[in-house]
Amino acid sequence: MSDPILSIRNLSIDYIGAKEDFHAVKDVSFDIASGEFFGLAGESGCGKSTIAFAISRLHGPPALIRTGSQILVGGRDVLALDEDDLRRFRWSEVAMVFQSAMNSLNPVLTIEAQFYDVLRAHSKISRPEARARATELLKLVDIAPERLDAYPHQCSGGMRQRIVIAICLALRPKLLIMDEPTTALDVVVQREILQRIDVLRKQLGFSVLFITHDLGLMVQVSDRIGIMLEGELVEVNDAQTIYRHPQHDYTKRLWASMPKLHGQQTAREFTP
Ligand code: ADP
Ligand code: MG
């Protein structure tokens, strides 16, 4: 792969405990290409969020990244960044949409003020300039500019989710990490948001690391998928191979444990 946006090598992360340490991530290596949509799947507790936090350098004690681990974003050594570098790095290189992101907006600030906070923290932008930029960003996620003057509680869950994504894109990050961003939303809204992200990444050229336990949803949107099991990355393949010809036993078991997409739809059609 030529010049990957993200390159992870031999990443090991422990949670330090009073009695013993818990090995949450074990010697994980993978790359994400420029513009690629990469999915990371696996059951709850297998270490997906721990990896996402480490890439954004948002992890803290008791999480400890083991010596020998390497995380490069755009060729830069993320684990070596100091506080000043980190401030510039977050949002502008890597932006992260958290689990339950729709609740991560500040309830007492208008949408406009939340865009302004992010934009102003990284450049000397005036309030009218910020408003114009926020209008553009909202347009990307299909939201009318009038919403700038609304408060989060005046917007639906799906709308709040799209606003968070627009804020994440404000500084044109090279990598957008989405950690189970849509699990709280209904299936139709989930799909709409992911389709929108897909259009935007082609338009703006960023890469996506999409994390979920829902392999069915992931196969529909990802170029390549990594499967995690108890802290280890056990299979990495293109989405079609993961779907049609899973290599690892665990991937096969994951599919077997999932309700069949088509079967489920058929069943629903006959439900009165
Ligand atoms: P996932 O996102 O795949 O559900 P996580 O990365 O959140 O998994 O967690 C991986 C493992 O690390 C889990 O077994 C979890 O219990 C453990 N873990 C997560 N955070 C902590 C913490 N702060 N202290 C101790 N153990 C933790
Ligand atoms: Mg998680």
mmCIF file of C-alpha atoms and ligand atoms in Angstrom:
data_model
loop_
_atom_site.group_PDB
_atom_site.id
_atom_site.type_symbol
_atom_site.label_atom_id
_atom_site.label_comp_id
_atom_site.label_asym_id
_atom_site.label_seq_id
_atom_site.Cartn_x
_atom_site.Cartn_y
_atom_site.Cartn_z
ATOM 1 C CA MET A 1 0.000 0.000 0.000
ATOM 2 C CA SER A 2 1.481 3.368 -0.981
ATOM 3 C CA ASP A 3 1.609 5.940 1.820
ATOM 4 C CA PRO A 4 -1.221 4.758 4.060
ATOM 5 C CA ILE A 5 -3.019 7.431 6.101
ATOM 6 C CA LEU A 6 -2.925 5.203 9.168
ATOM 7 C CA SER A 7 -0.297 2.605 9.883
ATOM 8 C CA ILE A 8 -0.491 0.552 13.083
ATOM 9 C CA ARG A 9 2.315 -1.837 13.936
ATOM 10 C CA ASN A 10 2.525 -4.269 16.845
ATOM 11 C CA LEU A 11 0.056 -2.287 18.939
ATOM 12 C CA SER A 12 -0.356 -3.754 22.406
ATOM 13 C CA ILE A 13 -2.414 -2.042 25.105
ATOM 14 C CA ASP A 14 -2.889 -3.188 28.684
ATOM 15 C CA TYR A 15 -5.233 -1.962 31.396
ATOM 16 C CA ILE A 16 -3.118 -1.863 34.517
ATOM 17 C CA GLY A 17 -4.923 -3.461 37.450
ATOM 18 C CA ALA A 18 -4.178 -3.668 41.157
ATOM 19 C CA LYS A 19 -3.788 -7.441 41.041
ATOM 20 C CA GLU A 20 -3.047 -8.121 37.392
ATOM 21 C CA ASP A 21 -2.940 -6.378 34.034
ATOM 22 C CA PHE A 22 -5.578 -6.993 31.385
ATOM 23 C CA HIS A 23 -4.260 -7.375 27.834
ATOM 24 C CA ALA A 24 -6.973 -5.532 25.879
ATOM 25 C CA VAL A 25 -5.083 -5.210 22.564
ATOM 26 C CA LYS A 26 -2.498 -7.790 21.537
ATOM 27 C CA ASP A 27 0.094 -7.101 18.843
ATOM 28 C CA VAL A 28 -2.317 -5.580 16.330
ATOM 29 C CA SER A 29 -1.045 -4.362 12.923
ATOM 30 C CA PHE A 30 -3.017 -2.917 10.014
ATOM 31 C CA ASP A 31 -3.000 -0.003 7.547
ATOM 32 C CA ILE A 32 -5.721 2.246 6.177
ATOM 33 C CA ALA A 33 -5.129 3.674 2.696
ATOM 34 C CA SER A 34 -5.827 7.241 1.705
ATOM 35 C CA GLY A 35 -9.581 7.537 0.994
ATOM 36 C CA GLU A 36 -10.309 4.012 2.223
ATOM 37 C CA PHE A 37 -13.374 3.013 4.279
ATOM 38 C CA PHE A 38 -12.021 0.473 6.783
ATOM 39 C CA GLY A 39 -14.275 -1.433 9.157
ATOM 40 C CA LEU A 40 -13.239 -2.921 12.487
ATOM 41 C CA ALA A 41 -15.667 -5.526 13.788
ATOM 42 C CA GLY A 42 -15.864 -7.890 16.730
ATOM 43 C CA GLU A 43 -17.938 -8.644 19.795
ATOM 44 C CA SER A 44 -18.293 -6.174 22.621
ATOM 45 C CA GLY A 45 -15.156 -6.077 24.791
ATOM 46 C CA CYS A 46 -12.710 -7.260 22.118
ATOM 47 C CA GLY A 47 -10.683 -4.020 22.186
ATOM 48 C CA LYS A 48 -12.108 -1.913 19.328
ATOM 49 C CA SER A 49 -12.639 1.301 21.309
ATOM 50 C CA THR A 50 -9.278 0.890 23.044
ATOM 51 C CA ILE A 51 -7.616 1.040 19.604
ATOM 52 C CA ALA A 52 -9.737 4.049 18.537
ATOM 53 C CA PHE A 53 -8.799 5.978 21.675
ATOM 54 C CA ALA A 54 -5.107 5.175 21.235
ATOM 55 C CA ILE A 55 -5.112 6.492 17.632
ATOM 56 C CA SER A 56 -6.646 9.765 18.837
ATOM 57 C CA ARG A 57 -4.314 9.766 21.873
ATOM 58 C CA LEU A 58 -7.397 10.042 24.070
ATOM 59 C CA HIS A 59 -6.477 7.060 26.204
ATOM 60 C CA GLY A 60 -5.308 7.630 29.748
ATOM 61 C CA PRO A 61 -4.550 5.587 32.855
ATOM 62 C CA PRO A 62 -5.105 2.741 33.512
ATOM 63 C CA ALA A 63 -4.547 2.139 29.758
ATOM 64 C CA LEU A 64 -0.886 1.641 28.940
ATOM 65 C CA ILE A 65 0.468 1.338 25.408
ATOM 66 C CA ARG A 66 3.309 -1.159 25.418
ATOM 67 C CA THR A 67 6.783 -0.264 24.170
ATOM 68 C CA GLY A 68 7.321 -1.376 20.597
ATOM 69 C CA SER A 69 3.844 -0.278 19.543
ATOM 70 C CA GLN A 70 3.696 2.135 16.628
ATOM 71 C CA ILE A 71 0.888 4.366 15.332
ATOM 72 C CA LEU A 72 1.622 6.566 12.317
ATOM 73 C CA VAL A 73 -0.909 9.048 10.912
ATOM 74 C CA GLY A 74 0.183 10.563 7.617
ATOM 75 C CA GLY A 75 3.659 9.270 8.438
ATOM 76 C CA ARG A 76 3.788 11.057 11.849
ATOM 77 C CA ASP A 77 4.486 9.145 15.023
ATOM 78 C CA VAL A 78 1.302 9.733 17.053
ATOM 79 C CA LEU A 79 2.711 8.236 20.242
ATOM 80 C CA ALA A 80 5.567 10.775 20.237
ATOM 81 C CA LEU A 81 3.399 13.933 19.973
ATOM 82 C CA ASP A 82 3.710 16.483 22.799
ATOM 83 C CA GLU A 83 0.752 18.490 24.171
ATOM 84 C CA ASP A 84 1.066 21.320 21.605
ATOM 85 C CA ASP A 85 1.340 18.887 18.707
ATOM 86 C CA LEU A 86 -1.640 16.961 20.080
ATOM 87 C CA ARG A 87 -3.859 20.029 20.113
ATOM 88 C CA ARG A 88 -3.102 20.634 16.427
ATOM 89 C CA PHE A 89 -3.371 16.945 15.614
ATOM 90 C CA ARG A 90 -6.858 16.398 17.037
ATOM 91 C CA TRP A 91 -9.661 17.456 14.710
ATOM 92 C CA SER A 92 -7.279 18.541 11.938
ATOM 93 C CA GLU A 93 -5.581 15.161 11.376
ATOM 94 C CA VAL A 94 -7.898 12.735 13.134
ATOM 95 C CA ALA A 95 -11.466 13.434 14.254
ATOM 96 C CA MET A 96 -13.503 10.972 16.254
ATOM 97 C CA VAL A 97 -17.251 10.446 16.437
ATOM 98 C CA PHE A 98 -17.908 8.616 19.689
ATOM 99 C CA GLN A 99 -20.369 6.004 20.692
ATOM 100 C CA SER A 100 -23.580 7.951 21.540
ATOM 101 C CA ALA A 101 -22.181 10.998 19.725
ATOM 102 C CA MET A 102 -25.678 12.389 19.379
ATOM 103 C CA ASN A 103 -25.492 13.183 23.071
ATOM 104 C CA SER A 104 -22.034 14.738 22.881
ATOM 105 C CA LEU A 105 -23.283 18.193 21.840
ATOM 106 C CA ASN A 106 -23.339 20.832 24.564
ATOM 107 C CA PRO A 107 -27.030 21.244 25.561
ATOM 108 C CA VAL A 108 -26.733 24.925 26.551
ATOM 109 C CA LEU A 109 -25.037 26.161 23.358
ATOM 110 C CA THR A 110 -26.600 26.757 19.948
ATOM 111 C CA ILE A 111 -25.336 24.649 17.055
ATOM 112 C CA GLU A 112 -23.596 27.736 15.670
ATOM 113 C CA ALA A 113 -21.662 28.280 18.909
ATOM 114 C CA GLN A 114 -20.424 24.688 18.836
ATOM 115 C CA PHE A 115 -19.054 25.092 15.311
ATOM 116 C CA TYR A 116 -17.463 28.393 16.349
ATOM 117 C CA ASP A 117 -15.689 26.766 19.327
ATOM 118 C CA VAL A 118 -14.002 24.150 17.140
ATOM 119 C CA LEU A 119 -13.139 26.517 14.287
ATOM 120 C CA ARG A 120 -11.826 29.279 16.544
ATOM 121 C CA ALA A 121 -9.641 26.899 18.561
ATOM 122 C CA HIS A 122 -7.617 26.173 15.437
ATOM 123 C CA SER A 123 -7.571 29.450 13.502
ATOM 124 C CA LYS A 124 -8.223 33.175 13.924
ATOM 125 C CA ILE A 125 -11.624 33.017 12.309
ATOM 126 C CA SER A 126 -14.244 35.779 12.782
ATOM 127 C CA ARG A 127 -17.779 34.999 13.935
ATOM 128 C CA PRO A 128 -19.343 35.746 10.477
ATOM 129 C CA GLU A 129 -16.641 33.693 8.747
ATOM 130 C CA ALA A 130 -17.291 30.820 11.133
ATOM 131 C CA ARG A 131 -21.022 31.066 10.494
ATOM 132 C CA ALA A 132 -20.481 30.904 6.732
ATOM 133 C CA ARG A 133 -18.208 27.892 7.143
ATOM 134 C CA ALA A 134 -20.718 26.184 9.471
ATOM 135 C CA THR A 135 -23.466 26.761 6.888
ATOM 136 C CA GLU A 136 -21.311 25.039 4.254
ATOM 137 C CA LEU A 137 -20.584 22.129 6.613
ATOM 138 C CA LEU A 138 -24.254 21.656 7.525
ATOM 139 C CA LYS A 139 -25.081 21.577 3.824
ATOM 140 C CA LEU A 140 -22.706 18.608 3.458
ATOM 141 C CA VAL A 141 -24.855 16.611 5.855
ATOM 142 C CA ASP A 142 -28.134 17.876 4.400
ATOM 143 C CA ILE A 143 -29.158 20.212 7.192
ATOM 144 C CA ALA A 144 -30.747 23.628 6.598
ATOM 145 C CA PRO A 145 -28.734 26.660 7.811
ATOM 146 C CA GLU A 146 -31.617 27.787 10.048
ATOM 147 C CA ARG A 147 -30.577 24.985 12.402
ATOM 148 C CA LEU A 148 -27.493 27.005 13.361
ATOM 149 C CA ASP A 149 -29.643 28.978 15.777
ATOM 150 C CA ALA A 150 -31.246 25.891 17.315
ATOM 151 C CA TYR A 151 -30.240 24.101 20.510
ATOM 152 C CA PRO A 152 -29.448 20.371 20.415
ATOM 153 C CA HIS A 153 -32.732 19.355 22.094
ATOM 154 C CA GLN A 154 -34.628 20.974 19.212
ATOM 155 C CA CYS A 155 -33.050 18.506 16.765
ATOM 156 C CA SER A 156 -33.854 14.807 16.268
ATOM 157 C CA GLY A 157 -31.304 12.101 17.157
ATOM 158 C CA GLY A 158 -30.394 11.514 13.521
ATOM 159 C CA MET A 159 -29.978 15.243 12.954
ATOM 160 C CA ARG A 160 -27.756 15.644 16.032
ATOM 161 C CA GLN A 161 -25.660 12.759 14.768
ATOM 162 C CA ARG A 162 -25.180 14.482 11.391
ATOM 163 C CA ILE A 163 -24.333 17.773 13.116
ATOM 164 C CA VAL A 164 -21.602 16.024 15.141
ATOM 165 C CA ILE A 165 -20.215 14.575 11.907
ATOM 166 C CA ALA A 166 -20.256 18.038 10.274
ATOM 167 C CA ILE A 167 -18.353 19.472 13.258
ATOM 168 C CA CYS A 168 -15.847 16.608 12.979
ATOM 169 C CA LEU A 169 -15.275 17.513 9.329
ATOM 170 C CA ALA A 170 -14.802 21.231 10.103
ATOM 171 C CA LEU A 171 -11.016 21.053 10.064
ATOM 172 C CA ARG A 172 -10.766 18.672 7.132
ATOM 173 C CA PRO A 173 -9.305 15.675 8.993
ATOM 174 C CA LYS A 174 -7.465 13.024 7.005
ATOM 175 C CA LEU A 175 -9.008 10.263 9.096
ATOM 176 C CA LEU A 176 -12.508 10.117 10.553
ATOM 177 C CA ILE A 177 -12.925 7.528 13.290
ATOM 178 C CA MET A 178 -16.494 6.474 14.000
ATOM 179 C CA ASP A 179 -16.869 4.288 17.069
ATOM 180 C CA GLU A 180 -20.329 2.649 16.938
ATOM 181 C CA PRO A 181 -21.728 6.040 15.949
ATOM 182 C CA THR A 182 -25.159 4.910 14.904
ATOM 183 C CA THR A 183 -26.108 2.154 17.329
ATOM 184 C CA ALA A 184 -28.670 4.377 19.091
ATOM 185 C CA LEU A 185 -30.438 5.221 15.819
ATOM 186 C CA ASP A 186 -33.020 3.236 13.902
ATOM 187 C CA VAL A 187 -31.858 1.152 10.950
ATOM 188 C CA VAL A 188 -33.097 3.519 8.222
ATOM 189 C CA VAL A 189 -31.404 6.569 9.775
ATOM 190 C CA GLN A 190 -28.222 4.521 10.363
ATOM 191 C CA ARG A 191 -28.052 3.620 6.700
ATOM 192 C CA GLU A 192 -28.739 7.187 5.557
ATOM 193 C CA ILE A 193 -25.930 8.544 7.712
ATOM 194 C CA LEU A 194 -23.447 5.948 6.490
ATOM 195 C CA GLN A 195 -24.372 6.602 2.865
ATOM 196 C CA ARG A 196 -23.842 10.306 3.451
ATOM 197 C CA ILE A 197 -20.414 9.635 5.002
ATOM 198 C CA ASP A 198 -19.534 7.525 1.989
ATOM 199 C CA VAL A 199 -20.427 10.330 -0.443
ATOM 200 C CA LEU A 200 -18.467 12.844 1.640
ATOM 201 C CA ARG A 201 -15.347 10.752 1.867
ATOM 202 C CA LYS A 202 -15.288 10.428 -1.930
ATOM 203 C CA GLN A 203 -15.931 14.160 -2.291
ATOM 204 C CA LEU A 204 -13.463 15.338 0.372
ATOM 205 C CA GLY A 205 -10.970 12.471 0.218
ATOM 206 C CA PHE A 206 -10.711 11.496 3.883
ATOM 207 C CA SER A 207 -10.355 7.927 5.163
ATOM 208 C CA VAL A 208 -12.778 6.292 7.585
ATOM 209 C CA LEU A 209 -12.207 3.873 10.435
ATOM 210 C CA PHE A 210 -15.685 2.568 11.182
ATOM 211 C CA ILE A 211 -16.188 0.472 14.287
ATOM 212 C CA THR A 212 -19.218 -1.676 14.995
ATOM 213 C CA HIS A 213 -20.289 -5.093 16.231
ATOM 214 C CA ASP A 214 -22.805 -5.177 13.343
ATOM 215 C CA LEU A 215 -20.962 -7.049 10.614
ATOM 216 C CA GLY A 216 -23.979 -6.981 8.267
ATOM 217 C CA LEU A 217 -24.074 -3.185 8.236
ATOM 218 C CA MET A 218 -20.295 -2.996 7.948
ATOM 219 C CA VAL A 219 -20.058 -5.198 4.854
ATOM 220 C CA GLN A 220 -22.379 -2.823 3.006
ATOM 221 C CA VAL A 221 -20.196 0.251 3.539
ATOM 222 C CA SER A 222 -16.562 -0.875 3.976
ATOM 223 C CA ASP A 223 -13.781 -1.441 1.442
ATOM 224 C CA ARG A 224 -11.858 -3.696 3.823
ATOM 225 C CA ILE A 225 -12.708 -5.178 7.191
ATOM 226 C CA GLY A 226 -10.650 -6.304 10.152
ATOM 227 C CA ILE A 227 -12.107 -8.870 12.553
ATOM 228 C CA MET A 228 -11.081 -8.750 16.202
ATOM 229 C CA LEU A 229 -11.312 -11.489 18.788
ATOM 230 C CA GLU A 230 -10.239 -10.987 22.412
ATOM 231 C CA GLY A 231 -7.705 -8.265 21.618
ATOM 232 C CA GLU A 232 -6.296 -9.875 18.500
ATOM 233 C CA LEU A 233 -6.871 -8.961 14.880
ATOM 234 C CA VAL A 234 -7.626 -12.395 13.444
ATOM 235 C CA GLU A 235 -8.563 -11.558 9.847
ATOM 236 C CA VAL A 236 -8.222 -8.584 7.498
ATOM 237 C CA ASN A 237 -9.777 -8.820 4.052
ATOM 238 C CA ASP A 238 -11.821 -6.926 1.507
ATOM 239 C CA ALA A 239 -15.493 -6.706 2.452
ATOM 240 C CA GLN A 240 -16.701 -9.118 -0.227
ATOM 241 C CA THR A 241 -14.258 -11.810 0.912
ATOM 242 C CA ILE A 242 -15.310 -11.342 4.528
ATOM 243 C CA TYR A 243 -18.915 -11.762 3.393
ATOM 244 C CA ARG A 244 -18.604 -14.572 0.825
ATOM 245 C CA HIS A 245 -15.441 -16.426 1.789
ATOM 246 C CA PRO A 246 -14.579 -15.744 5.430
ATOM 247 C CA GLN A 247 -11.209 -17.317 6.194
ATOM 248 C CA HIS A 248 -11.075 -17.412 9.966
ATOM 249 C CA ASP A 249 -13.318 -19.731 11.971
ATOM 250 C CA TYR A 250 -14.339 -16.866 14.190
ATOM 251 C CA THR A 251 -15.496 -14.768 11.189
ATOM 252 C CA LYS A 252 -17.606 -17.729 10.053
ATOM 253 C CA ARG A 253 -19.084 -18.011 13.530
ATOM 254 C CA LEU A 254 -19.846 -14.280 13.590
ATOM 255 C CA TRP A 255 -21.861 -14.663 10.396
ATOM 256 C CA ALA A 256 -23.632 -17.744 11.707
ATOM 257 C CA SER A 257 -24.651 -15.844 14.855
ATOM 258 C CA MET A 258 -26.177 -12.983 12.879
ATOM 259 C CA PRO A 259 -29.776 -12.797 11.687
ATOM 260 C CA LYS A 260 -29.880 -13.227 7.903
ATOM 261 C CA LEU A 261 -30.412 -9.852 6.239
ATOM 262 C CA HIS A 262 -32.650 -11.101 3.469
ATOM 263 C CA GLY A 263 -34.484 -13.702 5.522
ATOM 264 C CA GLN A 264 -35.370 -11.042 8.047
ATOM 265 C CA GLN A 265 -36.783 -8.708 5.400
ATOM 266 C CA THR A 266 -38.910 -11.449 3.880
ATOM 267 C CA ALA A 267 -40.229 -12.411 7.279
ATOM 268 C CA ARG A 268 -41.170 -8.800 7.964
ATOM 269 C CA GLU A 269 -43.157 -8.517 4.729
ATOM 270 C CA PHE A 270 -45.488 -11.235 5.925
ATOM 271 C CA THR A 271 -45.915 -9.799 9.383
ATOM 272 C CA PRO A 272 -49.407 -8.275 9.676
HETATM 273 P P1 ADP B 1 -14.957 -2.823 22.575
HETATM 274 O O1 ADP B 1 -14.898 -1.393 22.167
HETATM 275 O O2 ADP B 1 -14.515 -3.769 21.514
HETATM 276 O O3 ADP B 1 -16.285 -3.208 23.124
HETATM 277 P P2 ADP B 1 -13.098 -1.989 24.644
HETATM 278 O O4 ADP B 1 -11.908 -1.520 23.887
HETATM 279 O O5 ADP B 1 -14.004 -0.936 25.183
HETATM 280 O O6 ADP B 1 -13.909 -3.054 23.766
HETATM 281 O O7 ADP B 1 -12.615 -2.869 25.871
HETATM 282 C C1 ADP B 1 -11.712 -3.949 25.713
HETATM 283 C C2 ADP B 1 -11.509 -4.631 27.032
HETATM 284 O O8 ADP B 1 -10.818 -3.758 27.921
HETATM 285 C C3 ADP B 1 -12.812 -5.008 27.722
HETATM 286 O O9 ADP B 1 -12.678 -6.300 28.238
HETATM 287 C C4 ADP B 1 -12.975 -3.998 28.822
HETATM 288 O O10 ADP B 1 -13.603 -4.557 29.949
HETATM 289 C C5 ADP B 1 -11.535 -3.610 29.137
HETATM 290 N N1 ADP B 1 -11.473 -2.201 29.569
HETATM 291 C C6 ADP B 1 -11.902 -1.132 28.878
HETATM 292 N N2 ADP B 1 -11.682 0.009 29.561
HETATM 293 C C7 ADP B 1 -11.113 -0.360 30.726
HETATM 294 C C8 ADP B 1 -10.654 0.357 31.897
HETATM 295 N N3 ADP B 1 -10.720 1.700 31.973
HETATM 296 N N4 ADP B 1 -10.107 -0.365 32.883
HETATM 297 C C9 ADP B 1 -10.017 -1.707 32.810
HETATM 298 N N5 ADP B 1 -10.417 -2.439 31.768
HETATM 299 C C10 ADP B 1 -10.965 -1.781 30.729
HETATM 300 MG MG MG B 2 -16.455 0.044 22.124
#
